[in-house]
Short mmCIF file of N, CA and C in Angstrom, two decimals:
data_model
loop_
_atom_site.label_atom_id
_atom_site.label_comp_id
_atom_site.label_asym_id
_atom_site.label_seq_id
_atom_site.Cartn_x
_atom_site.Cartn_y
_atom_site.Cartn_z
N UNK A 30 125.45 100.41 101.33
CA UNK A 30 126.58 99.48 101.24
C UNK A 30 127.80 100.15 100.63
N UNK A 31 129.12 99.56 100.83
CA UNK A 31 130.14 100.06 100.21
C UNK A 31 130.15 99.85 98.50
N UNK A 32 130.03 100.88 97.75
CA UNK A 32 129.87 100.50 96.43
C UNK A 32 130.58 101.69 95.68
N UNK A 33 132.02 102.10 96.44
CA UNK A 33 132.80 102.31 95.25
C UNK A 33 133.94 101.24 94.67
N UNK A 34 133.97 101.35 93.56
CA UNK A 34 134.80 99.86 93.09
C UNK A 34 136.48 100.35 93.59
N UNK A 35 137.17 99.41 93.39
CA UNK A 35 138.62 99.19 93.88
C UNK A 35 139.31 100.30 92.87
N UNK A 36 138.56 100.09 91.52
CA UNK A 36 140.23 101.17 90.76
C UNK A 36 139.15 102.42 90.70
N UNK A 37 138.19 102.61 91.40
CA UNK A 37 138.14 104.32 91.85
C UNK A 37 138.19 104.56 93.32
N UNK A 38 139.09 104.14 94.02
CA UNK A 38 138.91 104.38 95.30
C UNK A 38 140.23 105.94 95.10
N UNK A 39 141.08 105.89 94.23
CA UNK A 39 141.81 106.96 93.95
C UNK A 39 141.21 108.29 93.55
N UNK A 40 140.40 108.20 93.09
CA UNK A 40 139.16 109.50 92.75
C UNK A 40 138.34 110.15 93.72
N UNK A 41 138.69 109.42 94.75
CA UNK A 41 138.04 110.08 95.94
C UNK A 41 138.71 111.50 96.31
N UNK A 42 137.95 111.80 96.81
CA UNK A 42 138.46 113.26 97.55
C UNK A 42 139.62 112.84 98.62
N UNK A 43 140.62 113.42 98.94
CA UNK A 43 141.51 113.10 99.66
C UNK A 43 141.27 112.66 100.72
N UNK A 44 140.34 113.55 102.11
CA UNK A 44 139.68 113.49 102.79
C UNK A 44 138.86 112.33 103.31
N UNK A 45 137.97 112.02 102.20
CA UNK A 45 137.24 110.76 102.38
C UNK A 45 137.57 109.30 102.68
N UNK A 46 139.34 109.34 101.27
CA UNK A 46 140.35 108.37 101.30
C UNK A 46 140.69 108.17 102.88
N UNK A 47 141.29 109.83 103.52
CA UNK A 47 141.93 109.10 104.66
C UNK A 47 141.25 109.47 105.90
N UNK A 48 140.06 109.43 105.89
CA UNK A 48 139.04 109.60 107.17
C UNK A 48 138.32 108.18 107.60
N UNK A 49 137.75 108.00 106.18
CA UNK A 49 136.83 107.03 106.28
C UNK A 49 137.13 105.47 105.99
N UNK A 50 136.93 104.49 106.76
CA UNK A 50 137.47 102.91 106.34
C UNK A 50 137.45 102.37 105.22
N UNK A 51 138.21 102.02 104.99
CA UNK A 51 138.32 101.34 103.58
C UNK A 51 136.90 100.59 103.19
N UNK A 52 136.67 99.82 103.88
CA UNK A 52 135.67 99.01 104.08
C UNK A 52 134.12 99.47 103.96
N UNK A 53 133.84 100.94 104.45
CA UNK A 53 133.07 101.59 104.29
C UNK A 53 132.66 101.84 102.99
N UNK A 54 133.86 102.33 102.44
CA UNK A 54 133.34 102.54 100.57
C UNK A 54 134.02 101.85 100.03
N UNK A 55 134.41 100.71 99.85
CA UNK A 55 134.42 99.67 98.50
C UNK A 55 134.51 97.97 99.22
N UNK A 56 133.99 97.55 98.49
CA UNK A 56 133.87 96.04 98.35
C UNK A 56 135.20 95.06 98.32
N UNK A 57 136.04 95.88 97.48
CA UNK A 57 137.68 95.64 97.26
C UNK A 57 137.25 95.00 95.77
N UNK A 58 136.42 94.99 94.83
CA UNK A 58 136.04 94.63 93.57
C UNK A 58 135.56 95.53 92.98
N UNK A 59 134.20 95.32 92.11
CA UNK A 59 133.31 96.29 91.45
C UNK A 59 132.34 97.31 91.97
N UNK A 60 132.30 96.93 93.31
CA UNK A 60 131.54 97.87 93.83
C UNK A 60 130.02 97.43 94.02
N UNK A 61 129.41 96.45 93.30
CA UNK A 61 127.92 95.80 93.79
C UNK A 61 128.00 94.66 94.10
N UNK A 62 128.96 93.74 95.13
CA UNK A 62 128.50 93.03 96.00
C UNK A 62 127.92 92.72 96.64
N UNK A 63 127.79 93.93 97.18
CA UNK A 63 126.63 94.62 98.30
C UNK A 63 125.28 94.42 97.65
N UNK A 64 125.45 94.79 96.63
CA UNK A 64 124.07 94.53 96.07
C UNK A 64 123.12 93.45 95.28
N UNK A 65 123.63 92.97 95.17
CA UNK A 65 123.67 91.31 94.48
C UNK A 65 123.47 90.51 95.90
N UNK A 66 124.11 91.01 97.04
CA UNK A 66 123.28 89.60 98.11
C UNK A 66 122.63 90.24 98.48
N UNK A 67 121.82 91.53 98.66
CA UNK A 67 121.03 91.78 98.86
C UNK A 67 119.84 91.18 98.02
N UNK A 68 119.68 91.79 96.88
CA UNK A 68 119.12 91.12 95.72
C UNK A 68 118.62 89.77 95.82
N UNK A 69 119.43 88.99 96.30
CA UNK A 69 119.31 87.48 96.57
C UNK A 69 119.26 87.26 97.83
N UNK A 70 119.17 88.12 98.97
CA UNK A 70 118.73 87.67 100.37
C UNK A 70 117.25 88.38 100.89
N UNK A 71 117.49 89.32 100.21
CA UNK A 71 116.16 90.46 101.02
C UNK A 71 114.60 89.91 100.74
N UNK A 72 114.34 89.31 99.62
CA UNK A 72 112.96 88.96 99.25
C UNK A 72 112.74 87.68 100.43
N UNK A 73 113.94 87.01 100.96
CA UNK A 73 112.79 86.44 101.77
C UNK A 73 112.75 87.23 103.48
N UNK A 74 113.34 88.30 103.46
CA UNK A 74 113.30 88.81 104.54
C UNK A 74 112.32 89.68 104.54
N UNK A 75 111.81 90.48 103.67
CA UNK A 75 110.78 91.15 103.52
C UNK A 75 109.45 90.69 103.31
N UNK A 76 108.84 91.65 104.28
CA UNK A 76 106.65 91.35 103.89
C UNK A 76 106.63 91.19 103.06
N UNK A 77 105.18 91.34 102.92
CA UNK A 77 104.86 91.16 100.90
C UNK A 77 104.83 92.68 100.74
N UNK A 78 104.53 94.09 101.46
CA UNK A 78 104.39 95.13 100.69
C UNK A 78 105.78 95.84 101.34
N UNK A 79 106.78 95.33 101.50
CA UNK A 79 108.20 95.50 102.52
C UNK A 79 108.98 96.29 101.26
N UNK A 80 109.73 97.65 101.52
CA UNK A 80 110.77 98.07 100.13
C UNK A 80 111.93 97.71 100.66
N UNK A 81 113.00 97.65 99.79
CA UNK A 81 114.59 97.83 100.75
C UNK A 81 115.07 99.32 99.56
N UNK A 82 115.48 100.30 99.94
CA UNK A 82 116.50 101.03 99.70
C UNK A 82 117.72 101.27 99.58
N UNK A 83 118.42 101.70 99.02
CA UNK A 83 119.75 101.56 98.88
C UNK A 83 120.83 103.00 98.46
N UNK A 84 121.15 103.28 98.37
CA UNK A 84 122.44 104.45 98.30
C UNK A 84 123.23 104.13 96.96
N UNK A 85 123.52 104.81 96.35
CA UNK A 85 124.46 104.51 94.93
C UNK A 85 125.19 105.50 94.69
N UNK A 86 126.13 105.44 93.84
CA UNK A 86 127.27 106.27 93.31
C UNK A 86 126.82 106.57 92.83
N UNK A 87 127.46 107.82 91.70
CA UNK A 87 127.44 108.25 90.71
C UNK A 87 127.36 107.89 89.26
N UNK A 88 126.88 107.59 88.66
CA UNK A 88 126.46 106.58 87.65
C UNK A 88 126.25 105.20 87.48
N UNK A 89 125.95 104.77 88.76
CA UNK A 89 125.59 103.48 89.38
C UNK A 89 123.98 102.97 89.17
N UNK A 90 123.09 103.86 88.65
CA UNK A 90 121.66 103.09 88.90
C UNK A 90 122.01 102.16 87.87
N UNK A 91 122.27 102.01 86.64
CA UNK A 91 121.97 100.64 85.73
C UNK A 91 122.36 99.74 86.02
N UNK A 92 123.84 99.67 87.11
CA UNK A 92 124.46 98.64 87.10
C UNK A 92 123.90 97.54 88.54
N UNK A 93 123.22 99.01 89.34
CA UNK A 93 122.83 98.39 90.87
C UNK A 93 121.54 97.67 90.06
N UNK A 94 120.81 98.31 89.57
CA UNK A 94 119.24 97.72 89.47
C UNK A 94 119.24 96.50 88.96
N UNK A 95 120.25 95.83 87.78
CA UNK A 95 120.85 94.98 87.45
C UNK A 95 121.31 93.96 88.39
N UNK A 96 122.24 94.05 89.02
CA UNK A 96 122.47 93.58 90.06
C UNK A 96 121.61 92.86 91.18
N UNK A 97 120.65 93.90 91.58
CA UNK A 97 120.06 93.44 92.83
C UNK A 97 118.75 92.74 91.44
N UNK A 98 118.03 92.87 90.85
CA UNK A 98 117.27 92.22 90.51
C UNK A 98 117.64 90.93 89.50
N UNK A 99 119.31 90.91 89.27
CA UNK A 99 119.94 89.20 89.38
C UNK A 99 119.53 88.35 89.81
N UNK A 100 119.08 88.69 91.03
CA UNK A 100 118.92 87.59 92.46
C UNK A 100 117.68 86.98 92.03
N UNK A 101 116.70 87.49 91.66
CA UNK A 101 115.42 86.84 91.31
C UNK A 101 114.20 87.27 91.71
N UNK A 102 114.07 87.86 93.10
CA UNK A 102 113.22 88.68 93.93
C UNK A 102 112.84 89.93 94.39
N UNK A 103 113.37 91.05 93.50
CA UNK A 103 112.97 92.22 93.48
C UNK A 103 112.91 92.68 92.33
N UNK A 104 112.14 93.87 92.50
CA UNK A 104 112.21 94.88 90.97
C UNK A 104 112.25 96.30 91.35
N UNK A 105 113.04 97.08 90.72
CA UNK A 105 113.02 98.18 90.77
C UNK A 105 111.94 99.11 90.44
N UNK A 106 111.70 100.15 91.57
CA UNK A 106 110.44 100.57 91.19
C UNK A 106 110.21 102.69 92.10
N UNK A 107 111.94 103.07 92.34
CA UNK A 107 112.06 104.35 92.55
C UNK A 107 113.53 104.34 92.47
N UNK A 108 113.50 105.82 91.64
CA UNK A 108 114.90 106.43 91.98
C UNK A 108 114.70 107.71 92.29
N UNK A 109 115.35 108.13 93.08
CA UNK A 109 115.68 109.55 93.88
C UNK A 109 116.79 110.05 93.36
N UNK A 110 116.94 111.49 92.93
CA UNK A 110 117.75 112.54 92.68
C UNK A 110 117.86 113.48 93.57
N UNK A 111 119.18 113.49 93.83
CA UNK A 111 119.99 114.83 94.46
C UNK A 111 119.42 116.50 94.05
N UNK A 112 118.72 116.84 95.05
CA UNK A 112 117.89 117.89 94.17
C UNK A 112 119.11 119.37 93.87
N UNK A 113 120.13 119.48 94.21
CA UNK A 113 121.08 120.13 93.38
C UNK A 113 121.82 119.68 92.45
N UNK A 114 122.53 118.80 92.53
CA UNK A 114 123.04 118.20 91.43
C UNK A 114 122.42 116.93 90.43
N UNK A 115 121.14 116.88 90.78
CA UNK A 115 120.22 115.60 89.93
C UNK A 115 120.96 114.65 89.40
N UNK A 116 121.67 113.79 90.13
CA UNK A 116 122.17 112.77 90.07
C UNK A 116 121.58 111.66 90.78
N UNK A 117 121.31 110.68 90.40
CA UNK A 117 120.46 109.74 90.90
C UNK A 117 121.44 109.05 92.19
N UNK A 118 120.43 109.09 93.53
CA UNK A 118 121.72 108.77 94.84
C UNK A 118 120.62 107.72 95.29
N UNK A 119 119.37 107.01 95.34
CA UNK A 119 118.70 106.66 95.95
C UNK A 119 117.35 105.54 95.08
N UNK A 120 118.00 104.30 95.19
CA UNK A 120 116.74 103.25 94.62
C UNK A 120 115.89 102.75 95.59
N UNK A 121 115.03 102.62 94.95
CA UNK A 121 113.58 101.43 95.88
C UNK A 121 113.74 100.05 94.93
N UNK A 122 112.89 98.82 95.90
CA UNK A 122 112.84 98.36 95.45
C UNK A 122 111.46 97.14 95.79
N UNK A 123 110.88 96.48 95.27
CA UNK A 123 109.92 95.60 96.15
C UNK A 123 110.18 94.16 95.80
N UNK A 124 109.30 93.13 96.23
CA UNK A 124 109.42 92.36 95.80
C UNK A 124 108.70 92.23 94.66
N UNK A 125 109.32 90.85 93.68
CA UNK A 125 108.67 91.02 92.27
C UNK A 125 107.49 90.11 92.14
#
């Protein structure tokens, strides 16, 4: 999902700013919109042993995992690191 927030869309690499749709990377807010209806839509779309995954910024896991497990129906239960720069880019999640 798009989850860079509105007052860092300027921190982007120049490139990214004017290649890629606005819409693509930010919400036009905080950046976890995206993740919060997920959070609150996916548990009834998913099996019972069903994950959803997700993509995150750069210092984004506390605020996504937060977020999507708002909703009531998931829990966090993987994060993936960038194996050069070990930055966390990649959550799991199941139902709770």
């Amino acid at each position: 999902p798009p989850y860079v927030a509105r007052d860092a869309m300027d921190t982007l690499h120049r490139s990214v700013r004017e290649h890629e749709p606005t819409t693509a990377l930010t919400d036009g807010d905080d950046g976890l919109s995206f993740y919060r209806t997920i959070g609150r839509d996916a548990p009834a779309l998913l099996k019972a042993d069903g994950w959803v995954f997700v993509e995150i910024g750069d210092g984004q896991a506390t605020a996504v995992i937060r977020a999507v497990e708002q909703g009531g129906g998931l829990i966090h239960r993987i994060t993936r690191r960038d194996r050069a720069s070990g930055a966390e880019r990649v959550l799991g999640f199941t139902r709770g």
